[in-house]
């Protein structure tokens, strides 16, 4: 009976995949170099206007970290035609919502409006690109906003600096060694002219992709795009630097003291290849198998069965140039961090030695099928995926076909990739421990 229920569940899920709608889109490039992607979905009367810029923390001067994230905030300050403090009011008073986010690799801005306000959304994003007001008042205001964000989300948050501690030990040459939030000292030291120069270099049509998705008239949308974006100067093509990290060949050991915690945490981290590679996708399957939720191998063994940890989990950070896969755990006395590491290593060795079971393999496929459907389940998700696959992967068609790559991965590949990347001499072992120092205010 149990097998029948599982088979039925798998069949229903796979049936959902089979009926998942293909994302249709049209793309073209304006004369100024800005790429445009349009997706018409008449099912709901909403529209998203979004712009992704190919600029993130990795494009910063090592002495001026935090600039890309700072601009995520600064470019809501206002423009020559939208008064300071009026951006959010304009969006909300027209029935919309908006936001932005920054990573190591890109910055993304978007608005979601009722479809009859598409022209307004396009005008606002063109204003952000063409007429932003970057002055000392705005810089000073957002400096305080970012400082508060850093205090709240990182410095005063228990275990809030795990990512910082991992990255600074895993990367020695690549700008991934710092976090997008950056350094407040760097932002304090920066002059207004430096912010203006950063904008002029990166926030230009040639370094951007515009995505419009939702209930749209394609012909009318193209006319408005030409009207509001066509005359924006193209700017200089951004030349991306290449940073190469030497392979990790012996265990890195480090300690980080956090004044906000009482319980030590074990963190072990492995460097992984670019998210564009097949190996990165295989590693995504491995990380899900080992550590994705309470049904994963590590959680069931270490938390449920052996009661050795209060919590165990992992983060698979896929990025444009390199990635990270790190596992963390909170030991429960009398178990220690060393005990947790031993259990983790045993599970990794099993993957490197034996093929995972057909049952576990099918479960992974079902999990990633479900993620694929969910990622394109909303207009917002579709818009960001279209921008991401075009800009960071260089293959926009992956929005429909990436799941086929996961389906083609074999159990034998899972074993071989685990052997290639997840070895004791290729990792960081980080003791994340309490500090006697007081937390920052």
CSV table of C-alpha atoms in Angstrom, one decimal:
chain,number,residue,atom,x,y,z
A,1,UNK,CA,0.0,0.0,0.0
A,2,UNK,CA,2.8,2.4,0.9
A,3,UNK,CA,4.6,1.7,-2.4
A,4,UNK,CA,1.3,2.4,-4.3
A,5,UNK,CA,0.8,5.7,-2.6
A,6,UNK,CA,4.4,6.7,-3.3
A,7,UNK,CA,4.0,5.7,-7.0
A,8,UNK,CA,0.8,7.6,-7.2
A,9,UNK,CA,2.4,10.7,-5.7
A,10,UNK,CA,5.3,10.5,-8.2
A,11,UNK,CA,2.9,10.1,-11.1
A,12,UNK,CA,0.8,13.1,-10.0
A,13,UNK,CA,4.0,15.2,-9.7
A,14,UNK,CA,5.4,14.1,-13.0
A,15,UNK,CA,2.0,14.7,-14.6
A,16,UNK,CA,2.2,18.3,-13.3
A,17,UNK,CA,5.6,18.6,-15.0
A,18,UNK,CA,4.2,17.3,-18.2
A,19,UNK,CA,1.5,20.0,-18.2
A,20,UNK,CA,3.8,22.8,-17.0
A,21,UNK,CA,3.4,25.6,-19.6
A,22,UNK,CA,6.3,26.6,-21.7
A,23,UNK,CA,7.4,30.2,-21.2
A,24,UNK,CA,7.1,32.0,-24.5
A,25,UNK,CA,9.1,35.2,-25.0
A,26,UNK,CA,10.3,37.6,-27.6
A,27,UNK,CA,13.7,39.3,-27.4
A,28,UNK,CA,15.5,42.1,-29.2
A,29,UNK,CA,18.2,44.7,-28.7
A,30,UNK,CA,17.7,48.5,-28.9
A,31,UNK,CA,20.2,50.6,-30.9
A,32,UNK,CA,21.8,51.7,-27.6
A,33,UNK,CA,22.7,48.2,-26.7
A,34,UNK,CA,20.0,47.5,-24.1
A,35,UNK,CA,18.5,44.0,-24.4
A,36,UNK,CA,14.7,43.6,-24.1
A,37,UNK,CA,12.7,40.5,-23.3
A,38,UNK,CA,8.9,40.5,-23.5
A,39,UNK,CA,6.6,37.8,-22.2
A,40,UNK,CA,2.8,38.1,-22.7
A,41,UNK,CA,0.6,36.4,-20.2
A,42,UNK,CA,-3.1,37.4,-20.5
A,43,UNK,CA,-4.2,35.3,-17.5
A,44,UNK,CA,-4.0,38.1,-15.0
A,45,UNK,CA,-4.3,41.9,-15.3
A,46,UNK,CA,-0.9,42.6,-13.9
A,47,UNK,CA,2.5,43.6,-15.4
A,48,UNK,CA,6.1,43.6,-14.2
A,49,UNK,CA,8.7,46.0,-15.5
A,50,UNK,CA,12.2,45.0,-14.4
A,51,UNK,CA,15.8,45.9,-15.1
A,52,UNK,CA,18.7,43.7,-14.3
A,53,UNK,CA,22.2,45.3,-14.3
A,54,UNK,CA,25.3,43.2,-14.7
A,55,UNK,CA,26.9,44.7,-11.6
A,56,UNK,CA,27.3,43.2,-8.2
A,57,UNK,CA,29.7,43.1,-5.3
A,58,UNK,CA,32.4,41.5,-7.4
A,59,UNK,CA,32.7,44.6,-9.6
A,60,UNK,CA,33.7,46.8,-6.7
A,61,UNK,CA,37.0,48.3,-5.8
A,62,UNK,CA,38.4,46.3,-2.9
A,63,UNK,CA,38.8,49.6,-1.0
A,64,UNK,CA,35.2,50.5,-1.7
A,65,UNK,CA,33.1,47.4,-1.0
A,66,UNK,CA,29.4,47.7,-0.6
A,67,UNK,CA,28.8,50.1,-3.6
A,68,UNK,CA,26.5,47.8,-5.6
A,69,UNK,CA,24.3,47.1,-2.6
A,70,UNK,CA,24.4,50.8,-1.7
A,71,UNK,CA,23.0,51.6,-5.2
A,72,UNK,CA,20.2,49.2,-4.6
A,73,UNK,CA,19.0,51.8,-2.1
A,74,UNK,CA,20.4,55.0,-3.6
A,75,UNK,CA,18.5,54.7,-6.9
A,76,UNK,CA,15.2,54.9,-5.0
A,77,UNK,CA,16.1,58.4,-3.8
A,78,UNK,CA,14.5,60.2,-6.8
A,79,UNK,CA,15.2,61.5,-10.2
A,80,UNK,CA,15.1,64.8,-12.0
A,81,UNK,CA,11.3,64.2,-12.6
A,82,UNK,CA,10.4,62.2,-9.5
A,83,UNK,CA,11.0,64.3,-6.4
A,84,UNK,CA,13.0,62.9,-3.5
A,85,UNK,CA,10.8,60.7,-1.3
A,86,UNK,CA,8.1,60.3,-4.0
A,87,UNK,CA,9.2,57.1,-5.7
A,88,UNK,CA,7.5,54.7,-3.3
A,89,UNK,CA,4.4,57.0,-3.1
A,90,UNK,CA,4.1,57.1,-6.9
A,91,UNK,CA,4.2,53.3,-7.1
A,92,UNK,CA,1.8,52.6,-4.2
A,93,UNK,CA,-0.7,55.3,-5.2
A,94,UNK,CA,-1.0,53.6,-8.6
A,95,UNK,CA,-1.7,50.2,-7.2
A,96,UNK,CA,1.8,48.8,-7.5
A,97,UNK,CA,4.6,47.4,-5.4
A,98,UNK,CA,8.3,47.5,-6.1
A,99,UNK,CA,11.6,46.3,-4.7
A,100,UNK,CA,15.3,45.5,-5.6
A,101,UNK,CA,18.0,43.1,-4.6
A,102,UNK,CA,21.7,42.7,-5.1
A,103,UNK,CA,24.1,39.8,-5.3
A,104,UNK,CA,27.7,39.3,-6.0
A,105,UNK,CA,26.9,39.2,-9.7
A,106,UNK,CA,24.0,41.5,-10.5
A,107,UNK,CA,21.5,44.1,-9.3
A,108,UNK,CA,17.8,43.8,-10.0
A,109,UNK,CA,15.0,46.4,-9.8
A,110,UNK,CA,11.3,45.8,-10.5
A,111,UNK,CA,7.8,47.2,-10.2
A,112,UNK,CA,4.5,45.2,-10.4
A,113,UNK,CA,1.5,47.2,-11.5
A,114,UNK,CA,-2.0,46.7,-12.7
A,115,UNK,CA,-1.6,46.2,-16.5
A,116,UNK,CA,-3.1,49.6,-17.3
A,117,UNK,CA,-0.1,51.2,-15.6
A,118,UNK,CA,2.6,49.6,-17.8
A,119,UNK,CA,3.6,52.9,-19.3
A,120,UNK,CA,4.2,54.3,-15.9
A,121,UNK,CA,6.4,51.4,-14.9
A,122,UNK,CA,8.5,51.8,-18.1
A,123,UNK,CA,8.8,55.5,-17.5
A,124,UNK,CA,10.0,55.1,-13.9
A,125,UNK,CA,12.7,52.5,-14.8
A,126,UNK,CA,13.9,54.8,-17.6
A,127,UNK,CA,14.1,57.6,-15.2
A,128,UNK,CA,16.2,55.5,-12.8
A,129,UNK,CA,18.6,54.9,-15.7
A,130,UNK,CA,18.6,58.3,-17.3
A,131,UNK,CA,17.9,60.9,-14.7
A,132,UNK,CA,18.8,59.7,-11.1
A,133,UNK,CA,19.7,62.4,-8.7
A,134,UNK,CA,22.9,61.3,-6.9
A,135,UNK,CA,23.8,64.0,-4.4
A,136,UNK,CA,25.2,64.3,-0.9
A,137,UNK,CA,21.8,64.3,0.8
A,138,UNK,CA,20.9,61.0,-0.8
A,139,UNK,CA,24.2,59.5,-0.1
A,140,UNK,CA,24.1,60.5,3.6
A,141,UNK,CA,20.6,59.3,4.0
A,142,UNK,CA,21.2,55.9,2.5
A,143,UNK,CA,24.4,55.5,4.4
A,144,UNK,CA,22.5,55.5,7.6
A,145,UNK,CA,19.9,53.1,6.1
A,146,UNK,CA,22.6,50.6,5.1
A,147,UNK,CA,24.4,50.9,8.4
A,148,UNK,CA,21.1,50.0,10.2
A,149,UNK,CA,20.6,47.1,7.8
A,150,UNK,CA,24.1,45.8,8.5
A,151,UNK,CA,23.6,46.0,12.3
A,152,UNK,CA,20.2,44.4,12.2
A,153,UNK,CA,20.7,41.6,9.7
A,154,UNK,CA,24.4,40.8,10.3
A,155,UNK,CA,26.3,42.3,13.2
A,156,UNK,CA,23.6,41.9,15.9
A,157,UNK,CA,22.0,38.8,14.5
A,158,UNK,CA,23.0,35.4,16.0
A,159,UNK,CA,25.1,33.6,13.5
A,160,UNK,CA,24.6,36.6,11.2
A,161,UNK,CA,28.2,36.6,9.9
A,162,UNK,CA,28.6,33.0,8.8
A,163,UNK,CA,28.6,33.9,5.1
A,164,UNK,CA,31.2,36.6,5.7
A,165,UNK,CA,33.4,34.2,7.6
A,166,UNK,CA,33.1,31.5,5.0
A,167,UNK,CA,33.7,33.7,2.0
A,168,UNK,CA,36.8,35.5,3.4
A,169,UNK,CA,38.4,32.1,4.0
A,170,UNK,CA,37.4,30.4,0.8
A,171,UNK,CA,38.4,33.1,-1.6
A,172,UNK,CA,41.8,34.9,-1.6
A,173,UNK,CA,41.9,36.5,-5.0
A,174,UNK,CA,38.3,36.7,-6.3
A,175,UNK,CA,36.0,39.6,-5.1
A,176,UNK,CA,33.6,36.9,-3.8
A,177,UNK,CA,35.8,37.1,-0.7
A,178,UNK,CA,33.6,40.0,0.6
A,179,UNK,CA,29.9,40.2,1.0
A,180,UNK,CA,27.5,42.5,-0.8
A,181,UNK,CA,26.7,44.5,2.3
A,182,UNK,CA,30.4,45.6,2.2
A,183,UNK,CA,32.3,47.7,4.6
A,184,UNK,CA,30.8,50.7,6.3
A,185,UNK,CA,34.3,52.3,6.6
A,186,UNK,CA,34.6,52.1,2.8
A,187,UNK,CA,31.2,53.8,2.3
A,188,UNK,CA,32.0,56.5,4.9
A,189,UNK,CA,35.3,57.2,3.2
A,190,UNK,CA,33.9,57.4,-0.4
A,191,UNK,CA,33.4,60.8,-2.0
A,192,UNK,CA,30.3,61.8,-3.9
A,193,UNK,CA,32.3,61.8,-7.1
A,194,UNK,CA,33.1,58.1,-6.6
A,195,UNK,CA,29.4,57.2,-6.4
A,196,UNK,CA,28.6,59.2,-9.5
A,197,UNK,CA,31.5,57.5,-11.4
A,198,UNK,CA,30.2,54.0,-10.3
A,199,UNK,CA,26.8,54.8,-11.7
A,200,UNK,CA,28.1,56.2,-14.9
A,201,UNK,CA,30.2,53.1,-15.5
A,202,UNK,CA,27.7,50.3,-14.7
A,203,UNK,CA,24.1,51.6,-14.9
A,204,UNK,CA,23.9,52.0,-18.7
A,205,UNK,CA,21.9,50.3,-21.5
A,206,UNK,CA,24.8,48.1,-22.6
A,207,UNK,CA,25.1,46.6,-19.1
A,208,UNK,CA,21.3,46.0,-18.6
A,209,UNK,CA,18.4,43.8,-19.7
A,210,UNK,CA,14.8,45.0,-19.5
A,211,UNK,CA,12.1,42.4,-19.0
A,212,UNK,CA,8.4,43.2,-19.4
A,213,UNK,CA,6.0,40.4,-18.4
A,214,UNK,CA,2.3,40.1,-17.9
A,215,UNK,CA,-0.8,41.2,-19.7
A,216,UNK,CA,0.7,43.3,-22.4
A,217,UNK,CA,0.1,44.4,-26.0
A,218,UNK,CA,3.4,43.6,-27.7
A,219,UNK,CA,3.2,46.3,-30.3
A,220,UNK,CA,2.3,49.0,-27.9
A,221,UNK,CA,4.9,47.9,-25.4
A,222,UNK,CA,7.6,48.1,-28.0
A,223,UNK,CA,6.5,51.6,-28.9
A,224,UNK,CA,6.7,52.7,-25.2
A,225,UNK,CA,10.1,51.0,-24.7
A,226,UNK,CA,11.5,52.9,-27.7
A,227,UNK,CA,10.0,56.1,-26.4
A,228,UNK,CA,11.4,55.9,-22.9
A,229,UNK,CA,14.6,53.9,-23.4
A,230,UNK,CA,15.7,54.3,-27.0
A,231,UNK,CA,17.3,57.8,-26.5
A,232,UNK,CA,19.3,56.9,-23.4
A,233,UNK,CA,23.1,57.0,-24.2
A,234,UNK,CA,24.5,53.6,-24.5
A,235,UNK,CA,27.5,54.1,-22.3
A,236,UNK,CA,30.8,52.3,-22.6
A,237,UNK,CA,30.8,48.5,-22.7
A,238,UNK,CA,31.8,47.2,-19.3
A,239,UNK,CA,34.9,45.0,-19.4
A,240,UNK,CA,34.7,42.3,-16.8
A,241,UNK,CA,37.8,41.2,-15.0
A,242,UNK,CA,38.7,37.6,-14.7
A,243,UNK,CA,39.8,36.3,-11.2
A,244,UNK,CA,41.1,32.8,-10.8
A,245,UNK,CA,41.4,31.0,-7.5
A,246,UNK,CA,44.0,28.3,-7.0
A,247,UNK,CA,42.5,24.9,-6.2
A,248,UNK,CA,42.2,24.1,-2.5
A,249,UNK,CA,44.6,21.2,-1.8
A,250,UNK,CA,44.7,21.1,1.9
A,251,UNK,CA,42.2,21.7,4.7
A,252,UNK,CA,41.7,25.3,5.7
A,253,UNK,CA,41.1,25.7,9.4
A,254,UNK,CA,39.7,28.9,10.8
A,255,UNK,CA,37.8,30.4,13.8
A,256,UNK,CA,35.2,33.2,13.9
A,257,UNK,CA,34.1,34.7,17.2
A,258,UNK,CA,30.4,35.9,17.3
A,259,UNK,CA,29.4,38.0,20.4
A,260,UNK,CA,25.7,37.3,19.7
A,261,UNK,CA,25.8,33.5,20.3
A,262,UNK,CA,26.1,31.1,23.2
A,263,UNK,CA,26.4,27.8,21.3
A,264,UNK,CA,29.3,27.0,19.0
A,265,UNK,CA,28.6,26.0,15.4
A,266,UNK,CA,30.4,23.8,13.0
A,267,UNK,CA,30.7,25.0,9.4
A,268,UNK,CA,32.5,23.0,6.7
A,269,UNK,CA,32.6,24.5,3.2
A,270,UNK,CA,33.6,23.4,-0.3
A,271,UNK,CA,34.3,25.6,-3.3
A,272,UNK,CA,32.2,24.6,-6.3
A,273,UNK,CA,32.4,25.6,-10.0
A,274,UNK,CA,30.4,28.2,-11.9
A,275,UNK,CA,26.6,27.7,-11.8
A,276,UNK,CA,26.7,27.5,-15.6
A,277,UNK,CA,28.5,24.2,-15.5
A,278,UNK,CA,27.1,20.7,-15.5
A,279,UNK,CA,29.1,19.8,-12.4
A,280,UNK,CA,27.4,22.7,-10.5
A,281,UNK,CA,24.0,21.1,-11.3
A,282,UNK,CA,25.2,17.7,-10.2
A,283,UNK,CA,26.3,19.3,-6.9
A,284,UNK,CA,22.9,20.9,-6.5
A,285,UNK,CA,21.4,17.4,-6.6
A,286,UNK,CA,24.0,16.2,-4.0
A,287,UNK,CA,23.4,19.1,-1.7
A,288,UNK,CA,19.6,18.4,-1.8
A,289,UNK,CA,20.2,14.7,-1.1
A,290,UNK,CA,22.4,15.4,1.9
A,291,UNK,CA,20.9,18.4,3.5
A,292,UNK,CA,17.7,19.7,2.0
A,293,UNK,CA,15.1,19.7,4.8
A,294,UNK,CA,14.2,17.2,7.5
A,295,UNK,CA,13.9,14.3,5.1
A,296,UNK,CA,17.6,14.7,4.0
A,297,UNK,CA,20.2,12.1,4.9
A,298,UNK,CA,22.1,14.4,7.3
A,299,UNK,CA,19.1,15.7,9.2
A,300,UNK,CA,17.5,12.2,9.7
A,301,UNK,CA,20.8,10.7,10.9
A,302,UNK,CA,22.3,13.4,13.0
A,303,UNK,CA,19.3,15.2,14.4
A,304,UNK,CA,16.5,12.7,14.4
A,305,UNK,CA,18.2,9.4,14.9
A,306,UNK,CA,21.4,10.1,16.8
A,307,UNK,CA,20.3,13.3,18.6
A,308,UNK,CA,23.8,14.7,18.1
A,309,UNK,CA,22.7,18.2,16.9
A,310,UNK,CA,20.0,20.7,17.6
A,311,UNK,CA,20.1,21.7,13.9
A,312,UNK,CA,21.9,20.8,10.7
A,313,UNK,CA,21.6,22.3,7.3
A,314,UNK,CA,23.4,23.6,4.3
A,315,UNK,CA,23.6,26.3,1.8
A,316,UNK,CA,24.4,25.8,-1.9
A,317,UNK,CA,25.5,29.2,-3.2
A,318,UNK,CA,25.5,29.1,-7.0
A,319,UNK,CA,27.3,32.1,-8.6
A,320,UNK,CA,28.5,33.2,-12.0
A,321,UNK,CA,32.2,32.4,-11.5
A,322,UNK,CA,32.4,30.1,-8.5
A,323,UNK,CA,30.0,28.6,-6.0
A,324,UNK,CA,30.1,27.4,-2.4
A,325,UNK,CA,28.5,24.4,-0.7
A,326,UNK,CA,28.6,24.6,3.1
A,327,UNK,CA,27.1,22.5,5.8
A,328,UNK,CA,26.5,23.8,9.3
A,329,UNK,CA,25.5,22.2,12.5
A,330,UNK,CA,24.8,23.0,16.2
A,331,UNK,CA,26.2,20.2,18.3
A,332,UNK,CA,24.1,18.9,21.2
A,333,UNK,CA,26.0,17.9,24.3
A,334,UNK,CA,27.8,15.6,24.7
A,335,UNK,CA,28.4,15.6,21.0
A,336,UNK,CA,31.1,18.0,19.7
A,337,UNK,CA,31.8,19.8,16.4
A,338,UNK,CA,34.3,17.0,15.7
A,339,UNK,CA,31.7,14.4,16.2
A,340,UNK,CA,29.3,16.1,13.7
A,341,UNK,CA,32.1,16.4,11.1
A,342,UNK,CA,32.8,12.7,11.4
A,343,UNK,CA,29.1,11.9,10.7
A,344,UNK,CA,29.0,14.3,7.8
A,345,UNK,CA,32.2,12.7,6.3
A,346,UNK,CA,30.6,9.3,6.6
A,347,UNK,CA,27.6,10.3,4.5
A,348,UNK,CA,29.7,12.0,1.9
A,349,UNK,CA,32.0,8.9,1.7
A,350,UNK,CA,28.9,6.8,1.0
A,351,UNK,CA,28.0,9.0,-2.0
A,352,UNK,CA,31.6,8.8,-3.3
A,353,UNK,CA,31.7,5.0,-2.9
A,354,UNK,CA,28.2,3.7,-3.8
A,355,UNK,CA,25.4,4.7,-6.1
A,356,UNK,CA,22.5,6.4,-4.4
A,357,UNK,CA,19.4,4.2,-4.5
A,358,UNK,CA,16.9,4.4,-7.3
A,359,UNK,CA,14.3,5.5,-4.8
A,360,UNK,CA,16.5,8.4,-3.6
A,361,UNK,CA,17.4,9.3,-7.2
A,362,UNK,CA,13.7,9.5,-8.2
A,363,UNK,CA,13.0,11.6,-5.1
A,364,UNK,CA,15.6,14.1,-6.2
A,365,UNK,CA,14.2,14.3,-9.7
A,366,UNK,CA,10.7,14.9,-8.3
A,367,UNK,CA,12.1,17.6,-6.0
A,368,UNK,CA,13.8,19.5,-8.8
A,369,UNK,CA,10.8,19.1,-11.1
A,370,UNK,CA,8.7,20.7,-8.4
A,371,UNK,CA,11.2,23.5,-8.0
A,372,UNK,CA,11.2,24.1,-11.7
A,373,UNK,CA,7.4,24.4,-11.8
A,374,UNK,CA,7.4,26.7,-8.8
A,375,UNK,CA,10.1,29.0,-10.2
A,376,UNK,CA,7.9,29.9,-13.2
A,377,UNK,CA,4.6,29.9,-11.3
A,378,UNK,CA,4.3,33.7,-11.0
A,379,UNK,CA,4.9,36.6,-13.4
A,380,UNK,CA,7.6,37.9,-11.0
A,381,UNK,CA,9.4,34.6,-11.1
A,382,UNK,CA,9.3,34.4,-14.8
A,383,UNK,CA,10.6,37.9,-15.3
A,384,UNK,CA,13.6,37.4,-13.0
A,385,UNK,CA,14.4,34.0,-14.5
A,386,UNK,CA,14.3,35.5,-18.0
A,387,UNK,CA,16.7,38.2,-17.0
A,388,UNK,CA,19.0,35.8,-15.0
A,389,UNK,CA,19.3,33.2,-17.8
A,390,UNK,CA,20.0,35.8,-20.4
A,391,UNK,CA,22.5,37.8,-18.3
A,392,UNK,CA,24.3,35.3,-16.1
A,393,UNK,CA,24.0,32.1,-18.0
A,394,UNK,CA,24.1,33.4,-21.5
A,395,UNK,CA,21.3,31.1,-22.6
A,396,UNK,CA,17.8,32.4,-22.1
A,397,UNK,CA,16.3,29.2,-23.4
A,398,UNK,CA,17.2,27.5,-20.1
A,399,UNK,CA,14.0,29.0,-18.6
A,400,UNK,CA,12.3,26.1,-20.4
A,401,UNK,CA,15.1,23.5,-20.8
A,402,UNK,CA,17.3,23.6,-17.6
A,403,UNK,CA,15.2,20.8,-16.0
A,404,UNK,CA,16.1,18.5,-18.9
A,405,UNK,CA,19.8,18.9,-17.8
A,406,UNK,CA,18.9,17.7,-14.3
A,407,UNK,CA,16.9,14.8,-15.8
A,408,UNK,CA,20.0,13.7,-17.8
A,409,UNK,CA,22.3,13.5,-14.7
A,410,UNK,CA,22.9,9.9,-13.8
A,411,UNK,CA,23.6,8.3,-10.4
A,412,UNK,CA,27.1,7.5,-11.7
A,413,UNK,CA,27.7,11.2,-12.3
A,414,UNK,CA,26.6,12.0,-8.8
A,415,UNK,CA,29.2,9.6,-7.4
A,416,UNK,CA,32.0,10.9,-9.6
A,417,UNK,CA,31.3,14.6,-8.9
A,418,UNK,CA,31.2,13.9,-5.2
A,419,UNK,CA,34.6,12.3,-5.5
A,420,UNK,CA,35.9,15.3,-7.5
A,421,UNK,CA,34.8,18.2,-5.2
A,422,UNK,CA,33.8,16.9,-1.7
A,423,UNK,CA,37.1,15.8,-0.2
A,424,UNK,CA,38.6,16.7,3.2
A,425,UNK,CA,41.7,18.3,1.6
A,426,UNK,CA,39.5,20.6,-0.5
A,427,UNK,CA,37.5,22.3,2.3
A,428,UNK,CA,37.3,24.9,5.1
A,429,UNK,CA,36.6,23.8,8.6
A,430,UNK,CA,35.3,26.8,10.5
A,431,UNK,CA,34.7,26.9,14.2
A,432,UNK,CA,32.1,29.5,14.7
A,433,UNK,CA,32.2,30.2,18.4
A,434,UNK,CA,30.9,32.6,21.1
A,435,UNK,CA,32.9,35.7,21.9
A,436,UNK,CA,33.4,37.3,25.3
A,437,UNK,CA,33.1,40.7,23.5
A,438,UNK,CA,29.8,42.6,23.7
A,439,UNK,CA,27.6,42.7,20.6
A,440,UNK,CA,27.8,45.9,18.6
A,441,UNK,CA,25.1,48.4,19.1
